[in-house]
Amino acid sequence: MLTVLATGPLTTVQDRGRIGFAGIGVPRSGAADAASAELANRLVGNDAAAAVLEATAGGLRVRAGRTLLVAVTGAPAPVLVDRRAGPFGAPFTLRPGSEVALGAPPQGLRTYLAVRGGVDVPPVLGSRSTDMLSGLGPTPLAVGDRLPIGKLQAEEPFVDIAPLRPPSSEPVLRVLPGPRRDWLTADAWAALTTADWSVTTDSNRVGLRLAGPALARATDDELPSEGLVPGAVQVPPDGAPVLFLADHPVTGGYPVLAVVVTADLPAAAQLRPGDRVRFRGG
Amino acid sequence: MVPFGDRALLVEVAEPDAVAAVRVALEKAPLPGQRDLVPAARTVLVVLDRAPTDLDVAALRRLTAGARVRADRTAVVELEVCFDGADLDDVAELAGRSPDDVVRMLTTVELTVAFCGFSPGFGYLTGLPGELQVPRRSTPRTRVPAGSVALAGPYAGVYPQASPGGWQLVGRTDALLFDVDRDPPALLSPGTTVRFRIGG
């Protein structure tokens, strides 16, 4: 059992998401920075399907009800264990009654806390992820929540420490041409892949809204709704692109100019409002 | 066939009916590593757990070429609807008919779930007569109650959850459209035939 003492701006339970339900309108959801969540699970010897906590901009504080093995990855938030500095990117033991607290990360946005056995809230459609768009899954953590710990551990963990590079606040994300690149002007692709973009404050787990040069449409036709993937860079009529993240809608009705490669999605998920980002054609 | 990033292919079809045929074919014989299918108005998005290859493109080409057959009808759902929607009179005016005529048309037509989206369990129903293909409201409502039966463009739909929405409301149903504890969770899934009946 983990008792939630503080949540920061937003902490949710996340796993690999809901797979196979897109056809009935259910988004995938899951950890926004899937690579960091997966690493946290590996550090405590969990099954890859185990659920972890995703803290947004730090501020999470939890108390262990029994001896627990935990690990923290993602945005490098200062870790405090009973008010003393604790390890980042390495497994450590919490004694019964011990508290772990995450400070505000100096870079990056999303910090992951894995517990050996996994956070065992009831799954919804095969996943424990909170989907901020559809509302499926557990509600975001609240002070006083008591989170059961499951048995989704694999072998004993054998990794002592994972060498981690902090997320960049000015990353260059690789993009592939999107399926509707020709719905926008040739200049739009050039602008996307050369300009400096900044992440605006109305960004969230659904997507990053980007400020920069307006991207112009080549046609005024209305695009029939079509499926979306995480990493899709969609251009609404106002010309300001949206880069979709884990809680993206299943379908969208605006042209997708570009798609960020899967390997660069974790870096996208670590961007916070005010960060700058560039795109490079792959 | 268009690549959609490094994990998906977007299959484009000529007519809406072919969407269902492609979807059914890929449900019966999934590509290796197929993770999800997203049928939509004119496309089927095939999401894989790996990078697509030329073999996938070839397989999908074969499949779409032969995909003219009508999809299997998986289920028929009859929904009892109370036709007291706030926009019924506006829809009647747009259609040039009386509200009673609109209700008569909606309760005699057979609709099909073309695809789902917008929110879990929201089916886009096709098969509306031309007169009932009305534009969205110019100002969307901030809250449309769950169970609202609504029209917009070529589609009818039923809101599974209360949500913002811009469709024209013609009625409401008590049917539970989406329930995570039910198997299957969605009452309306792609291919389902839907009929509206006058109910309390």
Coordinates of C-alpha atoms in Angstrom, one line a residue:
Chain A
M1 CA 0.0 0.0 0.0
L2 CA 1.2 3.5 -0.8
T3 CA -0.6 6.5 0.8
V4 CA -0.7 9.7 -1.2
L5 CA 0.4 12.7 0.9
A6 CA 0.8 15.3 -1.9
T7 CA 0.1 15.1 -5.7
G8 CA 1.8 18.2 -7.2
P9 CA 0.0 19.7 -10.2
L10 CA -1.1 16.3 -11.6
T11 CA -0.1 12.7 -10.8
T12 CA -1.8 9.8 -12.6
V13 CA -1.5 6.1 -12.7
Q14 CA -0.1 4.9 -16.1
D15 CA 0.8 1.7 -17.8
R16 CA 1.1 0.7 -21.5
G17 CA -2.5 1.9 -22.3
R18 CA -5.6 0.4 -23.8
I19 CA -4.7 -1.6 -26.9
G20 CA -7.2 -2.8 -29.4
F21 CA -10.2 -0.6 -28.5
A22 CA -9.6 2.3 -31.0
G23 CA -12.3 0.9 -33.2
I24 CA -14.9 1.7 -30.6
G25 CA -13.6 5.1 -29.9
V26 CA -11.3 4.3 -27.0
P27 CA -8.0 6.2 -27.0
R28 CA -4.8 4.3 -26.2
S29 CA -3.5 6.5 -23.3
G30 CA -0.6 5.1 -21.3
A31 CA 2.6 6.7 -20.0
A32 CA 3.4 9.8 -22.0
D33 CA 7.1 9.1 -21.8
A34 CA 6.8 5.3 -22.3
A35 CA 10.6 4.8 -22.3
S36 CA 11.0 6.3 -18.8
A37 CA 8.1 4.3 -17.5
E38 CA 9.5 1.1 -18.9
L39 CA 12.9 1.8 -17.4
A40 CA 11.4 2.5 -14.0
N41 CA 9.6 -0.9 -14.2
R42 CA 12.9 -2.6 -15.2
L43 CA 14.8 -1.1 -12.3
V44 CA 12.4 -2.7 -9.8
G45 CA 12.1 -5.9 -11.7
N46 CA 8.5 -5.5 -12.8
D47 CA 6.6 -7.0 -15.6
A48 CA 6.5 -4.5 -18.5
A49 CA 2.7 -4.3 -18.0
A50 CA 2.9 -3.0 -14.4
A51 CA 1.4 0.4 -13.7
V52 CA 3.6 3.3 -12.4
L53 CA 2.9 6.8 -11.2
E54 CA 3.4 9.7 -13.6
A55 CA 4.1 13.0 -11.7
T56 CA 3.8 16.2 -13.7
A57 CA 6.3 18.9 -12.6
G58 CA 7.1 17.0 -9.4
G59 CA 5.3 17.6 -6.1
L60 CA 4.4 13.9 -5.5
R61 CA 4.8 12.6 -1.9
V62 CA 3.8 9.1 -0.9
R63 CA 4.2 6.9 2.2
A64 CA 5.0 3.2 2.2
G65 CA 2.6 0.9 4.1
R66 CA 5.2 -1.9 4.1
T67 CA 8.7 -2.5 2.8
L68 CA 8.7 -1.6 -0.9
L69 CA 11.3 -1.4 -3.6
V70 CA 10.8 1.7 -5.7
A71 CA 12.7 3.6 -8.5
V72 CA 12.3 7.1 -10.0
T73 CA 13.0 8.0 -13.7
G74 CA 12.0 10.5 -16.3
A75 CA 12.3 14.2 -15.6
P76 CA 15.1 14.4 -13.0
A77 CA 13.2 15.6 -10.0
P78 CA 15.1 15.8 -6.7
V79 CA 14.2 12.7 -4.7
L80 CA 13.8 13.0 -0.9
V81 CA 13.5 9.9 1.2
D82 CA 12.4 10.9 4.7
R83 CA 13.8 14.3 4.0
R84 CA 17.2 13.1 2.9
A85 CA 18.4 13.0 -0.7
G86 CA 17.5 9.7 -2.4
P87 CA 18.6 8.1 -5.6
F88 CA 17.4 8.9 -9.1
G89 CA 17.5 6.2 -11.8
A90 CA 18.3 3.5 -9.3
P91 CA 16.1 1.1 -7.2
F92 CA 15.9 1.8 -3.5
T93 CA 14.0 0.3 -0.5
L94 CA 11.3 2.2 1.4
R95 CA 10.7 1.0 5.0
P96 CA 7.2 0.8 6.4
G97 CA 6.2 4.4 7.2
S98 CA 9.0 5.9 5.0
E99 CA 8.1 8.8 2.7
V100 CA 9.4 9.5 -0.7
A101 CA 8.9 13.1 -2.1
L102 CA 9.7 14.5 -5.6
G103 CA 10.8 18.1 -5.9
A104 CA 10.3 20.1 -9.1
P105 CA 12.5 18.8 -11.9
P106 CA 14.9 21.5 -13.3
Q107 CA 14.4 20.0 -16.8
G108 CA 11.7 17.9 -18.3
L109 CA 8.1 17.6 -17.1
R110 CA 7.1 14.0 -16.2
T111 CA 8.8 11.9 -13.5
Y112 CA 7.9 8.2 -13.0
L113 CA 7.8 6.3 -9.8
A114 CA 7.6 2.5 -10.1
V115 CA 7.0 0.2 -7.1
R116 CA 8.0 -3.5 -7.3
G117 CA 4.7 -5.4 -8.0
G118 CA 3.1 -2.4 -9.7
V119 CA 0.3 0.0 -8.7
D120 CA -2.7 -2.3 -8.5
V121 CA -5.8 -0.1 -9.0
P122 CA -8.6 -1.9 -10.9
P123 CA -8.0 -2.1 -14.6
V124 CA -10.5 -0.6 -17.0
L125 CA -10.6 -2.2 -20.5
G126 CA -7.3 -4.0 -19.7
S127 CA -5.4 -0.9 -18.5
R128 CA -4.9 1.1 -15.3
S129 CA -4.0 4.3 -17.2
T130 CA -5.9 7.5 -16.5
D131 CA -7.0 8.9 -19.8
M132 CA -7.4 12.6 -19.4
L133 CA -9.4 13.0 -22.7
S134 CA -12.0 10.2 -22.4
G135 CA -12.1 10.0 -18.5
L136 CA -11.5 6.3 -18.6
G137 CA -9.4 4.7 -15.9
P138 CA -8.8 5.9 -12.3
T139 CA -9.2 9.6 -11.5
P140 CA -5.9 11.5 -11.0
L141 CA -4.4 10.9 -7.6
A142 CA -5.8 12.9 -4.7
V143 CA -4.3 13.4 -1.2
G144 CA -5.4 10.5 1.0
D145 CA -5.6 7.9 -1.8
R146 CA -4.4 4.5 -0.7
L147 CA -2.9 2.7 -3.7
P148 CA -2.7 -1.1 -3.5
I149 CA 0.5 -2.8 -4.7
G150 CA 0.1 -5.8 -7.0
K151 CA 2.2 -8.8 -7.9
L152 CA 3.3 -7.9 -11.5
Q153 CA 7.0 -8.5 -10.8
A154 CA 9.2 -10.6 -12.9
E155 CA 12.6 -11.7 -11.8
E156 CA 14.7 -10.0 -9.0
P157 CA 16.0 -6.8 -10.4
F158 CA 19.6 -6.9 -11.4
V159 CA 20.2 -3.4 -12.6
D160 CA 21.8 -1.2 -9.9
I161 CA 21.7 2.1 -11.7
A162 CA 20.7 3.3 -15.1
P163 CA 22.8 6.0 -16.7
L164 CA 20.3 8.7 -17.6
R165 CA 20.6 11.8 -19.7
P166 CA 18.3 14.5 -18.5
P167 CA 15.7 15.5 -21.1
S168 CA 16.5 18.4 -23.3
S169 CA 14.5 21.6 -23.0
E170 CA 15.5 22.4 -26.7
P171 CA 15.3 19.0 -28.4
V172 CA 15.3 18.4 -32.2
L173 CA 12.6 15.8 -33.0
R174 CA 12.8 13.8 -36.1
V175 CA 9.6 13.9 -38.3
L176 CA 8.4 11.9 -41.2
P177 CA 6.0 13.4 -43.8
G178 CA 2.4 13.0 -42.6
P179 CA -0.4 11.5 -44.7
R180 CA -1.8 14.9 -45.5
R181 CA 1.3 16.9 -46.1
D182 CA -0.1 17.9 -49.5
W183 CA -3.1 19.5 -47.9
L184 CA -0.7 22.2 -46.6
T185 CA 1.5 24.4 -48.7
A186 CA 5.1 23.4 -49.5
D187 CA 6.1 26.3 -47.3
A188 CA 4.3 24.7 -44.3
W189 CA 6.7 21.7 -44.3
A190 CA 9.7 24.0 -44.7
A191 CA 8.5 26.1 -41.9
L192 CA 7.9 23.2 -39.6
T193 CA 11.3 21.7 -40.2
T194 CA 13.3 25.0 -39.9
A195 CA 11.5 27.3 -37.4
D196 CA 11.9 27.4 -33.7
W197 CA 8.7 26.4 -32.0
S198 CA 7.7 27.1 -28.5
V199 CA 5.4 24.9 -26.3
T200 CA 2.4 26.9 -25.1
T201 CA 0.6 26.7 -21.8
D202 CA -2.4 24.9 -23.1
S203 CA -0.4 21.7 -23.6
N204 CA -1.2 18.5 -21.7
R205 CA -1.3 14.7 -22.0
V206 CA -3.5 15.1 -25.1
G207 CA -1.0 17.1 -27.0
L208 CA 1.5 20.0 -27.2
R209 CA 0.3 23.2 -28.8
L210 CA 3.1 24.9 -30.6
A211 CA 3.6 28.6 -31.3
G212 CA 5.6 29.7 -34.3
P213 CA 4.9 30.7 -37.9
A214 CA 1.4 30.0 -39.1
L215 CA 1.2 27.0 -41.4
A216 CA -1.0 27.6 -44.4
R217 CA -3.4 25.2 -46.0
A218 CA -3.1 24.4 -49.7
T219 CA -6.8 23.5 -49.9
D220 CA -10.0 24.6 -48.3
D221 CA -11.6 21.2 -48.6
E222 CA -12.9 19.6 -45.5
L223 CA -11.0 16.4 -44.5
P224 CA -13.2 13.5 -43.4
S225 CA -12.2 12.4 -39.9
E226 CA -9.4 9.8 -39.9
G227 CA -7.4 7.9 -37.3
L228 CA -4.5 9.5 -35.4
V229 CA -1.3 8.2 -33.8
P230 CA 0.8 9.7 -31.0
G231 CA 3.4 12.0 -32.6
A232 CA 1.0 13.2 -35.3
V233 CA 1.4 16.9 -36.0
Q234 CA -2.0 18.2 -36.9
V235 CA -2.7 21.6 -38.4
P236 CA -6.1 23.1 -37.4
P237 CA -7.6 26.1 -39.3
D238 CA -5.7 28.7 -37.2
G239 CA -2.4 27.3 -38.6
A240 CA -0.9 26.6 -35.1
P241 CA 0.2 22.9 -35.0
V242 CA -0.7 20.4 -32.3
L243 CA 1.7 17.5 -31.6
F244 CA -0.4 14.7 -30.2
L245 CA 0.8 12.7 -27.1
A246 CA -0.6 9.6 -25.3
D247 CA -4.2 10.8 -24.7
H248 CA -4.8 11.9 -28.3
P249 CA -8.3 11.5 -29.7
V250 CA -8.8 8.4 -31.8
T251 CA -9.7 10.3 -34.9
G252 CA -9.2 13.9 -36.1
G253 CA -10.6 16.1 -38.8
Y254 CA -7.6 18.3 -39.6
P255 CA -4.7 17.4 -41.9
V256 CA -1.6 15.8 -40.3
L257 CA 1.4 17.5 -41.8
A258 CA 4.1 15.3 -40.1
V259 CA 4.6 12.5 -37.7
V260 CA 7.3 12.5 -35.0
V261 CA 9.2 9.2 -35.0
T262 CA 8.4 6.8 -32.2
A263 CA 11.9 7.0 -30.8
D264 CA 11.6 10.7 -30.2
L265 CA 8.1 10.6 -28.5
P266 CA 9.6 10.4 -25.0
A267 CA 11.5 13.7 -25.6
A268 CA 8.3 15.3 -26.9
A269 CA 6.5 14.1 -23.7
Q270 CA 9.1 15.8 -21.5
L271 CA 8.6 19.3 -23.1
R272 CA 7.0 21.8 -20.8
P273 CA 5.3 25.1 -21.5
G274 CA 7.9 27.7 -22.6
D275 CA 10.4 25.0 -23.9
R276 CA 11.6 25.4 -27.5
V277 CA 11.5 22.6 -29.9
R278 CA 12.7 22.1 -33.5
F279 CA 11.8 19.4 -36.1
R280 CA 14.1 17.7 -38.6
G281 CA 12.8 15.9 -41.6
G282 CA 13.9 12.2 -41.5
Chain B
M1 CA -1.9 3.3 -48.9
V2 CA -0.1 6.1 -47.1
P3 CA 2.5 5.7 -44.3
F4 CA 1.4 7.3 -41.0
G5 CA 4.6 7.7 -39.0
D6 CA 6.9 4.7 -38.4
R7 CA 4.2 2.4 -36.8
A8 CA 1.1 2.7 -39.0
L9 CA -0.3 2.6 -42.5
L10 CA -3.4 4.5 -43.6
V11 CA -5.5 2.6 -46.1
E12 CA -7.6 4.9 -48.3
V13 CA -10.7 3.5 -50.0
A14 CA -12.9 4.9 -52.8
E15 CA -16.3 4.5 -51.1
P16 CA -17.4 4.4 -47.5
D17 CA -18.8 0.8 -47.8
A18 CA -15.2 -0.4 -48.5
V19 CA -14.1 0.8 -45.1
A20 CA -16.2 -1.8 -43.5
A21 CA -15.0 -4.5 -45.9
V22 CA -11.3 -3.6 -45.2
R23 CA -12.0 -3.5 -41.4
V24 CA -13.7 -6.9 -41.4
A25 CA -10.9 -8.5 -43.5
L26 CA -8.2 -7.2 -41.2
E27 CA -10.1 -8.3 -38.1
K28 CA -10.3 -11.8 -39.6
A29 CA -6.7 -11.9 -40.8
P30 CA -4.6 -9.4 -38.9
L31 CA -1.2 -8.3 -40.2
P32 CA 1.7 -9.6 -38.1
G33 CA 2.0 -7.3 -35.1
Q34 CA -1.3 -5.5 -35.7
R35 CA -2.1 -3.6 -32.6
D36 CA -5.2 -1.6 -33.5
L37 CA -7.5 -0.7 -36.3
V38 CA -9.2 2.7 -36.6
P39 CA -11.9 2.7 -39.3
A40 CA -13.0 6.2 -40.2
A41 CA -15.0 7.9 -43.0
R42 CA -12.8 7.1 -45.9
T43 CA -9.8 5.4 -44.3
V44 CA -8.7 2.5 -42.1
L45 CA -5.7 3.2 -39.9
V46 CA -3.7 0.0 -39.3
V47 CA -1.5 0.5 -36.2
L48 CA 1.4 -2.0 -35.8
D49 CA 3.9 -2.7 -33.0
R50 CA 6.8 -2.4 -35.5
A51 CA 7.7 -0.5 -38.6
P52 CA 5.6 -1.3 -41.7
T53 CA 7.3 -3.0 -44.6
D54 CA 6.6 -3.4 -48.3
L55 CA 5.1 -6.8 -47.5
D56 CA 2.4 -5.1 -45.4
V57 CA 1.7 -2.6 -48.2
A58 CA 1.4 -5.5 -50.7
A59 CA -0.9 -7.4 -48.3
L60 CA -3.1 -4.3 -47.8
R61 CA -3.2 -3.6 -51.6
R62 CA -4.5 -7.1 -52.2
L63 CA -7.0 -6.8 -49.5
T64 CA -8.4 -3.4 -50.6
A65 CA -8.6 -4.6 -54.2
G66 CA -11.0 -7.4 -53.2
A67 CA -12.8 -5.4 -50.6
R68 CA -16.0 -4.6 -52.5
V69 CA -18.0 -7.3 -50.8
R70 CA -20.4 -6.0 -48.2
A71 CA -19.3 -6.3 -44.7
D72 CA -20.9 -8.9 -42.4
R73 CA -23.7 -7.5 -40.4
T74 CA -22.6 -8.2 -36.9
A75 CA -25.7 -7.1 -35.0
V76 CA -28.9 -5.2 -35.1
V77 CA -29.7 -2.7 -32.2
E78 CA -33.1 -1.1 -31.8
L79 CA -33.0 2.1 -29.7
E80 CA -36.1 3.5 -28.0
V81 CA -35.9 7.2 -28.5
C82 CA -38.0 10.0 -27.1
F83 CA -38.1 12.5 -29.9
D84 CA -38.2 15.7 -27.9
G85 CA -34.8 17.1 -28.9
A86 CA -34.1 20.8 -28.6
D87 CA -33.2 21.1 -32.3
L88 CA -36.0 18.9 -33.7
D89 CA -38.0 22.0 -35.0
D90 CA -34.8 23.5 -36.5
V91 CA -34.0 20.1 -38.2
A92 CA -37.6 20.0 -39.6
E93 CA -37.3 23.5 -41.0
L94 CA -33.9 22.7 -42.6
A95 CA -35.5 19.5 -44.1
G96 CA -38.6 21.4 -45.2
R97 CA -40.8 18.9 -43.4
S98 CA -42.9 18.8 -40.2
P99 CA -41.3 17.5 -37.0
D100 CA -43.7 14.5 -37.3
D101 CA -42.3 13.7 -40.7
V102 CA -38.7 13.9 -39.4
V103 CA -39.6 11.4 -36.6
R104 CA -41.3 9.2 -39.2
M105 CA -38.2 9.2 -41.4
L106 CA -35.9 8.6 -38.5
T107 CA -37.9 5.6 -37.3
T108 CA -38.2 4.0 -40.7
V109 CA -34.7 4.3 -41.9
E110 CA -32.0 1.6 -41.3
L111 CA -28.7 3.1 -40.2
T112 CA -25.3 1.5 -40.0
V113 CA -22.4 2.3 -37.7
A114 CA -19.7 3.4 -40.2
F115 CA -17.0 4.0 -37.5
C116 CA -16.6 5.2 -33.9
G117 CA -14.7 8.1 -32.6
F118 CA -15.1 11.4 -30.8
S119 CA -15.6 9.6 -27.5
P120 CA -15.7 6.0 -26.3
G121 CA -18.8 4.3 -27.8
F122 CA -19.8 7.2 -30.1
G123 CA -20.8 5.6 -33.4
Y124 CA -21.1 7.6 -36.6
L125 CA -24.3 6.2 -38.2
T126 CA -24.8 6.4 -42.0
G127 CA -27.8 5.9 -44.1
L128 CA -29.8 9.1 -43.4
P129 CA -32.0 10.3 -46.2
G130 CA -30.6 13.4 -47.9
E131 CA -33.2 15.8 -46.3
L132 CA -32.0 14.9 -42.9
Q133 CA -28.3 15.6 -43.6
V134 CA -28.3 18.9 -41.8
P135 CA -25.3 21.1 -40.9
R136 CA -23.9 21.3 -37.3
R137 CA -25.2 24.0 -35.1
S138 CA -23.3 27.2 -35.6
T139 CA -22.6 27.4 -31.9
P140 CA -21.8 24.1 -30.2
R141 CA -23.4 23.4 -26.8
T142 CA -21.0 23.2 -23.8
R143 CA -22.9 20.2 -22.5
V144 CA -25.0 17.7 -24.4
P145 CA -26.6 15.1 -22.0
A146 CA -25.8 11.4 -22.3
G147 CA -28.2 9.5 -24.5
S148 CA -28.8 12.5 -26.8
V149 CA -29.7 11.4 -30.4
A150 CA -28.3 13.9 -32.8
L151 CA -27.6 14.7 -36.5
A152 CA -24.8 16.4 -38.3
G153 CA -23.8 16.2 -42.0
P154 CA -24.2 12.7 -43.3
Y155 CA -24.3 11.2 -39.8
A156 CA -26.6 10.4 -36.9
G157 CA -25.1 9.7 -33.5
V158 CA -25.9 9.0 -29.9
Y159 CA -23.8 10.7 -27.2
P160 CA -22.6 7.9 -24.8
Q161 CA -21.5 10.4 -22.2
A162 CA -22.4 14.0 -21.4
S163 CA -20.0 16.2 -23.4
P164 CA -19.7 19.3 -25.4
G165 CA -21.2 18.9 -28.8
G166 CA -22.3 20.7 -31.9
W167 CA -24.7 18.3 -33.4
Q168 CA -28.5 18.9 -33.8
L169 CA -30.4 17.2 -31.0
V170 CA -33.5 15.4 -32.1
G171 CA -34.2 13.1 -29.1
R172 CA -32.8 11.0 -26.3
T173 CA -32.6 7.4 -25.4
D174 CA -32.1 5.6 -22.0
A175 CA -30.0 2.9 -23.6
L176 CA -26.5 2.5 -22.1
L177 CA -24.2 3.1 -25.0
F178 CA -20.9 2.4 -23.3
D179 CA -20.2 0.4 -20.2
V180 CA -16.6 -0.6 -19.4
D181 CA -17.9 -3.5 -17.3
R182 CA -19.9 -5.0 -20.2
D183 CA -18.5 -7.2 -22.9
P184 CA -18.4 -5.7 -25.5
P185 CA -18.3 -2.3 -23.8
A186 CA -19.8 -0.4 -26.8
L187 CA -23.4 -1.1 -27.7
L188 CA -22.7 0.3 -31.2
S189 CA -19.6 -0.9 -32.9
P190 CA -18.6 -0.6 -36.6
G191 CA -20.9 -2.6 -38.8
T192 CA -23.8 -2.6 -36.3
T193 CA -27.3 -1.9 -37.8
V194 CA -29.3 0.6 -35.9
R195 CA -33.0 1.3 -35.9
F196 CA -34.8 4.0 -33.9
R197 CA -38.2 3.3 -32.4
I198 CA -40.5 5.8 -30.7
G199 CA -40.2 5.2 -26.9
G200 CA -41.2 7.0 -23.7

